[in-house]
Coordinates of C-alpha atoms and ligand atoms in Angstrom, one line a residue:
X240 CA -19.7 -10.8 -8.7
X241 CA -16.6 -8.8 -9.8
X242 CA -13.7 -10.4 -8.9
X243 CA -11.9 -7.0 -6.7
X244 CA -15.0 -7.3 -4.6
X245 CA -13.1 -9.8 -2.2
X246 CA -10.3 -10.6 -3.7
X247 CA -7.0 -11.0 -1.5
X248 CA -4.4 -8.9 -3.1
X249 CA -0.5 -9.6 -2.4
X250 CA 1.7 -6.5 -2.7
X251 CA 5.2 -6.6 -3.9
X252 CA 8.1 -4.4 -3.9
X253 CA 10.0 -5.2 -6.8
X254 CA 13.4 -3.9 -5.4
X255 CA 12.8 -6.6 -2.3
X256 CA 11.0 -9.0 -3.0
X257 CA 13.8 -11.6 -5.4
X258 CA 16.7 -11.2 -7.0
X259 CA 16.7 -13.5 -10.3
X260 CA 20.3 -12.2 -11.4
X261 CA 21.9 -11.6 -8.4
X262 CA 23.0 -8.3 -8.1
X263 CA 21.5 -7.5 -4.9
X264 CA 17.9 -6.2 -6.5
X265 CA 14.9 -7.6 -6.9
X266 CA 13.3 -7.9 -10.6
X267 CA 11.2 -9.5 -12.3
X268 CA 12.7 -12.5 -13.1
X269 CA 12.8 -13.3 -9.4
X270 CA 9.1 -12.3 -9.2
X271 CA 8.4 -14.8 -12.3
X272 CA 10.3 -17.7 -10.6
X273 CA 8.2 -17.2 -7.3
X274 CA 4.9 -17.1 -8.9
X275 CA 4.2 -20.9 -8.1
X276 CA 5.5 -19.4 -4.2
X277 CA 2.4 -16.6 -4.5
X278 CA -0.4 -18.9 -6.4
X279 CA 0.5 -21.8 -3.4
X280 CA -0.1 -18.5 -0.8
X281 CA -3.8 -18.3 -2.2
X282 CA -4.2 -15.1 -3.6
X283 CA -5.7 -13.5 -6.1
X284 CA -4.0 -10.4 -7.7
X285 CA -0.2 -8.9 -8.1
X286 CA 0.0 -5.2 -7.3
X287 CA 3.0 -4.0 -8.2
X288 CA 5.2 -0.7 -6.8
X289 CA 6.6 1.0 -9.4
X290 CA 8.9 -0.6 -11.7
X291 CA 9.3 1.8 -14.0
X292 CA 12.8 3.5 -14.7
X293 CA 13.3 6.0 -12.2
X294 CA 15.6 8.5 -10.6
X295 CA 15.8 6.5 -7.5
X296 CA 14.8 9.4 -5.4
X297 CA 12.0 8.0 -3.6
X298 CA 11.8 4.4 -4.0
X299 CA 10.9 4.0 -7.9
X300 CA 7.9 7.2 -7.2
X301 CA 10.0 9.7 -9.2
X302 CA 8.9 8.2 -12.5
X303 CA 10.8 8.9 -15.9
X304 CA 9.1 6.9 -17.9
X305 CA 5.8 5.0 -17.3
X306 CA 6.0 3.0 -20.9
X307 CA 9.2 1.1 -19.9
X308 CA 10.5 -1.0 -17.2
X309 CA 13.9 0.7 -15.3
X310 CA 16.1 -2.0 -16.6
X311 CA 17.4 -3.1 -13.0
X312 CA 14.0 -4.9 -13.0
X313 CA 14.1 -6.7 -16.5
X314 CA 12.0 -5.1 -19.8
X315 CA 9.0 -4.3 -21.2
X316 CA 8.5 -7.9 -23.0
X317 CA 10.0 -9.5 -19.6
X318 CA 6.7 -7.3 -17.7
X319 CA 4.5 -8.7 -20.4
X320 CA 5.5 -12.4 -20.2
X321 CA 5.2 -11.7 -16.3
X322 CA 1.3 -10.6 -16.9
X323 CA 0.4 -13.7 -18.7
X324 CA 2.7 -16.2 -16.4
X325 CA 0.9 -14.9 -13.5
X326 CA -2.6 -15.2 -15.2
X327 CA -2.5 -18.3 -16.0
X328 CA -2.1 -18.9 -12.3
X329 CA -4.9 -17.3 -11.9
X330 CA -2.8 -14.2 -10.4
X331 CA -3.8 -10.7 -12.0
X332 CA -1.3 -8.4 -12.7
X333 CA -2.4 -4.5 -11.0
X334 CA 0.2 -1.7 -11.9
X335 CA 1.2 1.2 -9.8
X336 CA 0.3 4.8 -11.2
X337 CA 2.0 8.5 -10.0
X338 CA 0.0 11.4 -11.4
X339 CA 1.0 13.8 -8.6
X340 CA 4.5 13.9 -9.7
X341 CA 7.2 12.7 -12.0
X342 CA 11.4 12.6 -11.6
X343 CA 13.2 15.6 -12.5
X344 CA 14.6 13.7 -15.2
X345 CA 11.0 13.2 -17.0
X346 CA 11.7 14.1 -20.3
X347 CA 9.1 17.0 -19.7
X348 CA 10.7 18.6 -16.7
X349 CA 14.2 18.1 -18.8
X350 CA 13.0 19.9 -21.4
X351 CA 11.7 22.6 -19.4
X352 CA 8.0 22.4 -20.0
X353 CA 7.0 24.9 -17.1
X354 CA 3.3 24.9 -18.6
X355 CA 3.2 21.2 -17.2
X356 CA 4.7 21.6 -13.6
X357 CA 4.0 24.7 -11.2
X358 CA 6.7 27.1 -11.3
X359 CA 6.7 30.4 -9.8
X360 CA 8.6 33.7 -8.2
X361 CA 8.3 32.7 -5.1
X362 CA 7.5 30.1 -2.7
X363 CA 4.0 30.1 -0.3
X364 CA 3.9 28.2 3.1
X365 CA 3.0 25.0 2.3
X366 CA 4.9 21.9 3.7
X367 CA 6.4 18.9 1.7
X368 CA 4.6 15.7 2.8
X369 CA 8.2 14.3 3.5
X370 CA 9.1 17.6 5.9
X371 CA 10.7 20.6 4.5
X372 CA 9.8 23.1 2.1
X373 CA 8.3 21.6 -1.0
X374 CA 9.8 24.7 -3.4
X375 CA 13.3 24.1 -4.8
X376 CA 14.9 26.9 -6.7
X377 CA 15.9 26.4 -10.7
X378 CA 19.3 29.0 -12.2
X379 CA 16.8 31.8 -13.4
X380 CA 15.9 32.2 -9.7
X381 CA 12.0 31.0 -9.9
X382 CA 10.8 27.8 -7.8
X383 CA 8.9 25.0 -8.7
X384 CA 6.8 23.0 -6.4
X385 CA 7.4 19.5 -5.2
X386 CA 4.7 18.0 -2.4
X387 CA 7.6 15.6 -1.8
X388 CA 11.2 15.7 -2.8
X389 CA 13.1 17.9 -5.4
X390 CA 13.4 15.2 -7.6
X391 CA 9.8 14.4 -7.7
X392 CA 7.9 17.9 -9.1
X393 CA 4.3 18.3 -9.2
X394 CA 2.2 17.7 -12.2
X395 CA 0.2 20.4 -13.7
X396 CA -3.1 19.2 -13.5
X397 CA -5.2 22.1 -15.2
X398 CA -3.2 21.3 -18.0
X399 CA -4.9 18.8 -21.3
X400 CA -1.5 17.2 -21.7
X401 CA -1.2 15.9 -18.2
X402 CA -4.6 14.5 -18.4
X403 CA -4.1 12.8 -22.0
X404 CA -0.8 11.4 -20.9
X405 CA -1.9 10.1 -17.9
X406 CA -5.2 8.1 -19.9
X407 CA -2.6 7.2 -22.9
X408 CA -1.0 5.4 -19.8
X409 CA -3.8 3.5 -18.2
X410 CA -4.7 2.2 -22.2
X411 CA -0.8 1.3 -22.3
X412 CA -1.0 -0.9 -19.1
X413 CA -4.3 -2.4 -19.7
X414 CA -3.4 -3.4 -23.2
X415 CA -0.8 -5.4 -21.9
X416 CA -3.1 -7.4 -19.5
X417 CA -3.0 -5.4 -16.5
X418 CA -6.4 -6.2 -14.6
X419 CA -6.2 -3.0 -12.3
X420 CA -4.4 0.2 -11.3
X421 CA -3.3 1.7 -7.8
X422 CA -3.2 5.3 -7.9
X423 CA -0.5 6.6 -6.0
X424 CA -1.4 10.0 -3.5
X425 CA -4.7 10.2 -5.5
X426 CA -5.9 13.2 -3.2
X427 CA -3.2 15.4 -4.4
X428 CA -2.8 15.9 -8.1
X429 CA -4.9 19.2 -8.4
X430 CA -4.1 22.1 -6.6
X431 CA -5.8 25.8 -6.5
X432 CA -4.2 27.3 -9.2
X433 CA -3.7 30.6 -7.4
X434 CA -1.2 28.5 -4.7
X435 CA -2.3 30.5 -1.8
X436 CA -0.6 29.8 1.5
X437 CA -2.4 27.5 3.7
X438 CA -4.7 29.2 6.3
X439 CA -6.7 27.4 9.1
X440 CA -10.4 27.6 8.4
X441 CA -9.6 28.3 4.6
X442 CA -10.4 25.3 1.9
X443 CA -7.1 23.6 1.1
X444 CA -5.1 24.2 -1.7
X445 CA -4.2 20.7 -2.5
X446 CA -5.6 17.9 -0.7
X447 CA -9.5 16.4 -2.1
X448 CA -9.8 18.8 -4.3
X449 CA -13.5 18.9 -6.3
X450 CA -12.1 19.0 -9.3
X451 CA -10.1 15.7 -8.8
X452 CA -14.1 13.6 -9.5
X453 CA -13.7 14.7 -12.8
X454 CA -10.3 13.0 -13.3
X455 CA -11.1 9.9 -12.1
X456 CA -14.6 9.7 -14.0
X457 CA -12.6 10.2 -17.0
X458 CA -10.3 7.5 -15.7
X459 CA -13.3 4.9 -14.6
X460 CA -15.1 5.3 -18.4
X461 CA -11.3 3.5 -19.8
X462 CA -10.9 1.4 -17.3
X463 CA -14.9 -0.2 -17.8
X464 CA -13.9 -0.1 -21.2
X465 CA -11.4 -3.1 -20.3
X466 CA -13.0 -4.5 -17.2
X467 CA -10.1 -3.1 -15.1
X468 CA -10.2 -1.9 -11.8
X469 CA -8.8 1.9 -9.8
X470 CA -8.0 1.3 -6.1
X471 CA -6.9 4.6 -4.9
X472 CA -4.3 5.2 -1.9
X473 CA -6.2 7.9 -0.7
X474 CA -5.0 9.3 2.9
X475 CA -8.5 11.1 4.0
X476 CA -9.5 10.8 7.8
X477 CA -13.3 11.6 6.9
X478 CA -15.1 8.4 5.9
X479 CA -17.7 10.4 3.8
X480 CA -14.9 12.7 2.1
X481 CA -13.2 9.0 1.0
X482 CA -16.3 7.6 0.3
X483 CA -17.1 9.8 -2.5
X484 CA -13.9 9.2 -4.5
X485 CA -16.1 5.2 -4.4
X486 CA -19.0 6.8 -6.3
X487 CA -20.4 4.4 -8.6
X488 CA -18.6 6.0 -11.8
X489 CA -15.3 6.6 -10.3
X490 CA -12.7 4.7 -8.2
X491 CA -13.5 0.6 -7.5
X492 CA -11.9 0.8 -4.0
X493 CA -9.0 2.2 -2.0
X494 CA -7.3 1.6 0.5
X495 CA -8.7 1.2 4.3
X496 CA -5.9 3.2 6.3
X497 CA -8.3 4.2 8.9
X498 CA -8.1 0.4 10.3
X499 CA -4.1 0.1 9.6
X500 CA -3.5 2.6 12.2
X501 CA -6.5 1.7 14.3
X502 CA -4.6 0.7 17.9
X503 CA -5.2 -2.8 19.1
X504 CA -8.4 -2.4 21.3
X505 CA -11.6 -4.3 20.7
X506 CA -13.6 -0.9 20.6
X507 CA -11.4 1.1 18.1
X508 CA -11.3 -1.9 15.9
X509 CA -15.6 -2.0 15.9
X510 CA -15.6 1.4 15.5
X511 CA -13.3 1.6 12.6
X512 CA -14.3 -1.5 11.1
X513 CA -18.3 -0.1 11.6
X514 CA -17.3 3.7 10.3
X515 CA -16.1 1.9 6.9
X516 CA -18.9 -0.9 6.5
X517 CA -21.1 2.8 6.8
X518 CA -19.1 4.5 4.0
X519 CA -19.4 2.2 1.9
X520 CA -22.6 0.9 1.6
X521 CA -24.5 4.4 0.2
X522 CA -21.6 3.7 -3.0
X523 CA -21.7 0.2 -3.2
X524 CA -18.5 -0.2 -3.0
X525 CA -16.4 -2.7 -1.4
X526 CA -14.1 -2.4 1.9
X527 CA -10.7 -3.2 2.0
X528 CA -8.9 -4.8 4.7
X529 CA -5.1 -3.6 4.6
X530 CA -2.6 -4.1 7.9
X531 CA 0.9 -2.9 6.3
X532 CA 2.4 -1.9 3.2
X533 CA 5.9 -0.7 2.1
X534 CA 5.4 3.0 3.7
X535 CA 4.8 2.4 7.4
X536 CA 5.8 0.4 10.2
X537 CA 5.8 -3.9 9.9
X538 CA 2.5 -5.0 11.4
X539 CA 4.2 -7.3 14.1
X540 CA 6.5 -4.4 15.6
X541 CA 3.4 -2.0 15.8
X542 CA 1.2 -4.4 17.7
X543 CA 4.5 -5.3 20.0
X544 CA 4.8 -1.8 20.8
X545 CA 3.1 0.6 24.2
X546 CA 1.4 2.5 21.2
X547 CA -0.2 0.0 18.6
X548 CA -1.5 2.8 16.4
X549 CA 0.1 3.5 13.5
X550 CA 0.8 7.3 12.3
X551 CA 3.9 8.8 10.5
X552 CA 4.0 11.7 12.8
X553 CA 5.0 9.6 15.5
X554 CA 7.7 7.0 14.0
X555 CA 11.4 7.2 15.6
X556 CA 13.7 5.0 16.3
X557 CA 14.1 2.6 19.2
X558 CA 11.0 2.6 20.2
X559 CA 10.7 -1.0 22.0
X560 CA 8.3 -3.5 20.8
X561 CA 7.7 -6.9 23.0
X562 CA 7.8 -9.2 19.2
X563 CA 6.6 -12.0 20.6
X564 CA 3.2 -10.1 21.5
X565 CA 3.2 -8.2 18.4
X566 CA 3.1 -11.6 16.5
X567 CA 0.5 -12.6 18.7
X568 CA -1.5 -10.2 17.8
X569 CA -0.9 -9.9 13.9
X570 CA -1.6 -13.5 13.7
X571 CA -5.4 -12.7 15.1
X572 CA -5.6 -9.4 13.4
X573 CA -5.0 -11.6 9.7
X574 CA -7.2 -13.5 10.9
X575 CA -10.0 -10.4 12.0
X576 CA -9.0 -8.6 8.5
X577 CA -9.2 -11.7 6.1
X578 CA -12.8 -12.2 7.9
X579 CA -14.6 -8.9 7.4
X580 CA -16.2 -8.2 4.1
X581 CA -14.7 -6.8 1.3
X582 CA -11.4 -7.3 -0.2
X583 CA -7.8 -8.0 1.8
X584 CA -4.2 -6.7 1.1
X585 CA -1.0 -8.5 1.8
X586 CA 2.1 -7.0 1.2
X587 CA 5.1 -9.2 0.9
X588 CA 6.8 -10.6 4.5
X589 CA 3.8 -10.1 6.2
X590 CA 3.0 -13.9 5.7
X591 CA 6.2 -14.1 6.9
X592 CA 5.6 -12.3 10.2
X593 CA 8.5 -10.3 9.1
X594 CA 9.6 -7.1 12.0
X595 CA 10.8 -4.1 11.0
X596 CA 14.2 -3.9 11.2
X597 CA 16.0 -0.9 12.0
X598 CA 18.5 -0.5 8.9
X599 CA 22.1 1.3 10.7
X600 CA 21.6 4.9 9.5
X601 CA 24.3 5.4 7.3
X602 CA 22.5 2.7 4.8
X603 CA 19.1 4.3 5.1
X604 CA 18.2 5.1 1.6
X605 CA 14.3 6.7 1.9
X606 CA 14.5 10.4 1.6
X607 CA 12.0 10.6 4.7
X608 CA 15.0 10.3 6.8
X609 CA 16.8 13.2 5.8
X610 CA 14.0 15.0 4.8
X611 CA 12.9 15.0 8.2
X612 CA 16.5 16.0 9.5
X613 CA 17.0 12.6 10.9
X614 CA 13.7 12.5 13.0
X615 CA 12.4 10.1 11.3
X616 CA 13.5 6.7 10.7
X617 CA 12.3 6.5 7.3
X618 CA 10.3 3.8 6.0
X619 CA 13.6 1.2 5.1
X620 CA 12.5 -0.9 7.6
X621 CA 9.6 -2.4 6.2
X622 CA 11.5 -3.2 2.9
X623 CA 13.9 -5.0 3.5
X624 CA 14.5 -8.2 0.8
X625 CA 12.5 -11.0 1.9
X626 CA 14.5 -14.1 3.4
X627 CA 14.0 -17.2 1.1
X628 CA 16.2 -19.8 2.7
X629 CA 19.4 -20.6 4.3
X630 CA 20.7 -19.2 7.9
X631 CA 22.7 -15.6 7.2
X632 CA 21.8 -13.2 4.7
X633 CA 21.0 -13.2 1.6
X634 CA 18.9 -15.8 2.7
X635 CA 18.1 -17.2 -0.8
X636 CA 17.3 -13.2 -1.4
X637 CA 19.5 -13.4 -4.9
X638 CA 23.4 -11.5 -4.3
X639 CA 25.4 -9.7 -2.3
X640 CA 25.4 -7.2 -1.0
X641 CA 21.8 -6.6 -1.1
X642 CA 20.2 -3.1 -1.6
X643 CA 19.7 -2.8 2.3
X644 CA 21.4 -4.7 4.4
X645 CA 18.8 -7.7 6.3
X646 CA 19.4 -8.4 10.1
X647 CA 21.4 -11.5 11.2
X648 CA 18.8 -13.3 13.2
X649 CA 16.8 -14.1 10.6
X650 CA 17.0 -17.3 9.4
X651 CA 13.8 -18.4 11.2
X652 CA 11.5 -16.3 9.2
X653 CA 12.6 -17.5 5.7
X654 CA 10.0 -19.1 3.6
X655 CA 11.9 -22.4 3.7
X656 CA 11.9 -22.1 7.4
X657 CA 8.5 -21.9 7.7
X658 CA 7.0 -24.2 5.1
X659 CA 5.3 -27.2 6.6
X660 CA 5.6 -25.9 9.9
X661 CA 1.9 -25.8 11.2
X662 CA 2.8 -22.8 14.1
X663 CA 4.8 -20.2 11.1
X664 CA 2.9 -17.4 10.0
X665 CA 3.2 -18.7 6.3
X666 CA 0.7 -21.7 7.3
X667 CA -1.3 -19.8 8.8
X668 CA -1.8 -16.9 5.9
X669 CA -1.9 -20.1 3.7
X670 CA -5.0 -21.6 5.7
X671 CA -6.4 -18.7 6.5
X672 CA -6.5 -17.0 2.3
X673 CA -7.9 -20.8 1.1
X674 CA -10.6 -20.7 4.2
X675 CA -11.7 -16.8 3.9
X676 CA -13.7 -18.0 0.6
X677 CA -16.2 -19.7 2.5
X678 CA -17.2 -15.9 3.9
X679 CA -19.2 -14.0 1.7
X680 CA -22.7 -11.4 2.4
X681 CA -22.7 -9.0 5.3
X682 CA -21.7 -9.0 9.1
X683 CA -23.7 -8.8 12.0
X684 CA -21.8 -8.6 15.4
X685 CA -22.6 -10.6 18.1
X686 CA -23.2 -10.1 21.4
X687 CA -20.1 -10.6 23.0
X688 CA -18.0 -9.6 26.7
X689 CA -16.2 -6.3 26.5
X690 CA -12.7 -6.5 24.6
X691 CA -13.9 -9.4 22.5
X692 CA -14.8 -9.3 19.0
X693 CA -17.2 -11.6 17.5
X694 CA -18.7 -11.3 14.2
X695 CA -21.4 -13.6 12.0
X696 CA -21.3 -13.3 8.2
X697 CA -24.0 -14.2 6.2
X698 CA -22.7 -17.2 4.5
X699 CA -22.8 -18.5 7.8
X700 CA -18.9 -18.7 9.8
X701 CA -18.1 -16.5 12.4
X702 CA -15.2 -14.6 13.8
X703 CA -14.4 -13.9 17.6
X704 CA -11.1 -12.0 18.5
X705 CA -9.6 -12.0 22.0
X706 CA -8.5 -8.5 23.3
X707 CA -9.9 -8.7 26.6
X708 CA -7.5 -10.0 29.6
X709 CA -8.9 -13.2 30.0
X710 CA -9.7 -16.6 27.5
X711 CA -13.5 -16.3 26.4
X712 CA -15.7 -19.2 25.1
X713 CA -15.6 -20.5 21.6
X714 CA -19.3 -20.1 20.3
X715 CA -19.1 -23.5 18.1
X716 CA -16.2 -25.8 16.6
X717 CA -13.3 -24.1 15.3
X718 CA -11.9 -24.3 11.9
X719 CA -8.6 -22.2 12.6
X720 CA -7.0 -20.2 14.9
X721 CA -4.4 -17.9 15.3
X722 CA -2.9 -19.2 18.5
X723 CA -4.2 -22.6 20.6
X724 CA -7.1 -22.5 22.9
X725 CA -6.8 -22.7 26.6
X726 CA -8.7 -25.2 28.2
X727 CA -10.8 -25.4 25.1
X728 CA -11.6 -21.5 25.1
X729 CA -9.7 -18.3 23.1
X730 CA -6.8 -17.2 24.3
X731 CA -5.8 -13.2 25.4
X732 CA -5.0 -12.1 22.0
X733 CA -5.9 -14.6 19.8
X734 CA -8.5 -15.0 16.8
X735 CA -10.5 -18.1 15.4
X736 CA -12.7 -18.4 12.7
X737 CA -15.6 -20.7 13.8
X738 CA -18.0 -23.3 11.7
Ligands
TEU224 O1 2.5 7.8 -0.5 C1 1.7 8.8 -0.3 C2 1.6 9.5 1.0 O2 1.2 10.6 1.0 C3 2.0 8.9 2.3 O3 2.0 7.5 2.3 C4 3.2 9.6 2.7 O4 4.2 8.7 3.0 C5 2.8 10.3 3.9 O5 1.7 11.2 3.6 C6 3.9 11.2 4.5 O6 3.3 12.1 5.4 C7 2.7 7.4 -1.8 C8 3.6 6.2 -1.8 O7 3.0 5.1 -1.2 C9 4.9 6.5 -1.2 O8 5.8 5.3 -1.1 C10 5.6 7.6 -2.0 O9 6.8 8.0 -1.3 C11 4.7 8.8 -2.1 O10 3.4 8.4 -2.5 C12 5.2 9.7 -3.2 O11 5.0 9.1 -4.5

């Protein structure tokens, strides 16, 4: 069995996750002295964000150069001895991809290589994913296009050279040992060359386009050529639409963001978690489990909150979220996600049970905020540098001051805090990625009382989670759980895993 089929994959932000030389940033020689840190959590793969040197526009996604390594982060060589450290943890390495866009300072928008972007006289109706208009005006007076900020312009994908460029770059990576590739907004890079406006009712000019298959067949044929693996981050609400990017000779997996922003109710959760066992099966692909990563709102604030779904329409500031519940809950939804078949994602301070924190607007540095005139909060608050150790900030982070500022109280949720303590969040991600190998073959639900989710897999092990009012029976003895049992039955709320 391939090893992406169930793998647990742990994401890290490079700018947050350590800072090995202490100015404030994370890089990669923090990430190399942590890797005993990630191999201990359980694991199985690395995916990187983008460290690539970059404009800074949009959080390292406004890519200049996607053969080097922005030198806040370390160097090429220092990536490449990072690859092989990790592996012989028996950590892969999976590397971050952008075809929809590059920076402004690309050398091929510098040099003003129109043929390769989409410049014209005027700009149509369409609307920037980040708010606004995406069309920003150049001195001769024509626009160029930009689904998401001015400093990130869109990729001409009708043209040969963006397609050779983009394959010289998946060889590049998987020469130096990367095992996989996430393809960043993979539902956007070709658009209808004409650039009509967008019109109800009419096919859309930009997002799961046909011709996109092509691309990523081209893609699969080099990356089975080196036994790597394309996840694609691919933001469709129709199961079937996604499903086909999982066709046997194109993508491996993607991303499962129907269950991230699935509320907290037993009978959302079965329907999302039935809708993509479904999808999948006609492709043979695997599902993936993913609660959080760096572009929405921390998994324990969500699930604290009136409104437990998850959608960037709806994200402002100060909405209140009861934390205490919220962790509640994300300890039994880890426990529900790393359960189900398929593979898991983790992305760095969720083991942590990390909140989002609200950075004080005038340090907010994701162009979401003012993109979206201030509405929204922007996506800061989900990255802010991990706490290591110690009781104020930096909290073992690396120096000061660090590229977003971290809250005060949160010397509790450092890594050193919670280590050994058999009620953190770290143990229980650490039980919880160790025990999850014992799962493996399909799931058959089992009858259980409404608001309760229970779950056999075929290896044998099953899954009940709590979201009824009441504590429920245990059907057997139980080999972890995400909160203690009442009376000797599951808590409101809580999740176990049982022999
Ligand atoms: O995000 C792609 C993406 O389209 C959404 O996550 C986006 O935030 C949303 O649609 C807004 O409505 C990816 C990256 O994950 C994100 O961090 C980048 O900012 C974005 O692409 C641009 O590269």
């Amino acid at each position: 069995m391939s090893w992406w089929r169930d793998a647990a994959i742990y994401q890290i932000y490079p700018r947050s996750f350590a800072d090995g030389n202490g100015d404030g940033l994370g890089d990669l020689a923090g990430v190399r002295a942590r890797l005993p840190y990630l191999a201990a959590l359980g694991v199985d793969a690395l995916w990187f964000n983008p460290w690539y040197p970059s404009s800074g526009a949009d959080g390292g996604y406004d890519v200049i150069d996607y053969r080097e390594i922005d030198p806040v982060y370390g160097s090429l060589a220092e990536a490449e001895k990072l690859i092989a450290e990790a592996r012989e943890l028996g950590l892969r390495t999976i590397v971050d991809i952008v075809p929809n866009h590059v920076s402004h300072l690309h050398p091929w928008f510098v040099a003003g290589r129109r043929e390769l972007f989409w410049f014209r006289d005027r700009p149509n109706n369409w609307v920037s994913e980040f708010g606004g208009s995406p069309w920003t005006q150049v001195a001769d007076g024509s626009w160029y296009l930009h689904l998401f900020t001015a400093e990130q312009p869109d990729l001409n994908w009708d043209h040969p050279l963006v397609r050779a460029e983009h394959e010289d770059v998946l060889r590049f990576w998987f020469d130096r040992g990367a095992a996989g590739v996430r393809i960043d907004s993979a539902v956007l890079p070709v658009k209808d060359p004409a650039l009509p406006d967008l019109v109800d009712g009419e096919p859309h000019p930009y997002v799961d386009r046909d011709e996109l298959h092509d691309i990523y067949r081209s893609w699969r044929q080099i990356a089975d050529s080196y036994g790597g693996v394309l996840i694609g981050e691919l933001w469709l609400p129709d199961a079937s639409r996604f499903a086909r990017y999982l066709r046997p000779d194109e993508l491996h997996t993607a991303f499962n963001f129907d269950f991230l922003a699935c509320p907290w109710d037993a009978a959302r959760l079965r329907t999302s978690i039935d809708t993509t066992l479904a999808a999948h099966a006609p492709v043979d692909a695997p599902a993936t489990w993913v609660l959080s990563n760096h572009d929405v709102t921390r998994v324990v604030t969500r699930y604290g909150r009136e409104d437990t779904s998850f959608s960037f329409a709806a994200k402002r500031a100060g909405t209140f979220s009861d934390l205490a519940l919220g962790t509640r809950r994300a300890r039994a939804a880890a426990l529900l996600a790393m359960a189900l078949p398929g593979a898991v994602y983790v992305y760095q301070g969720e083991e942590l049970g990390l909140p989002e924190y609200e950075v004080p607007a005038d340090a907010i540095r994701d162009p979401m905020h003012a993109r979206s005139g201030g509405v929204d909060p922007g996506r800061d608050g989900c990255r802010i540098p991990l706490p290591w150790s110690g009781d104020e900030p930096p909290y073992g982070f690396g120096g000061t001051p660090t590229w977003l500022p971290q809250p005060s109280d949160w010397s509790s949720f450092t890594v050193d805090a919670q280590d050994g303590d058999p009620e953190s969040m770290l143990t229980l991600y650490r039980a919880a990625l160790r025990l999850r190998r014992r799962f493996s073959g399909g799931l058959r639900w089992l009858d259980t009382p409404d608001g309760v989710l229970g779950f056999a897999r075929e290896s044998g092990g099953t899954c009940v989670v709590n979201l009824s009012s009441a504590p429920v029976e245990v059907p057997g003895e139980v080999v972890l759980a995400s909160a203690p049992l009442v009376d000797g039955r599951l808590a409101v709320d809580a999740a176990a895993w049982v022999a």
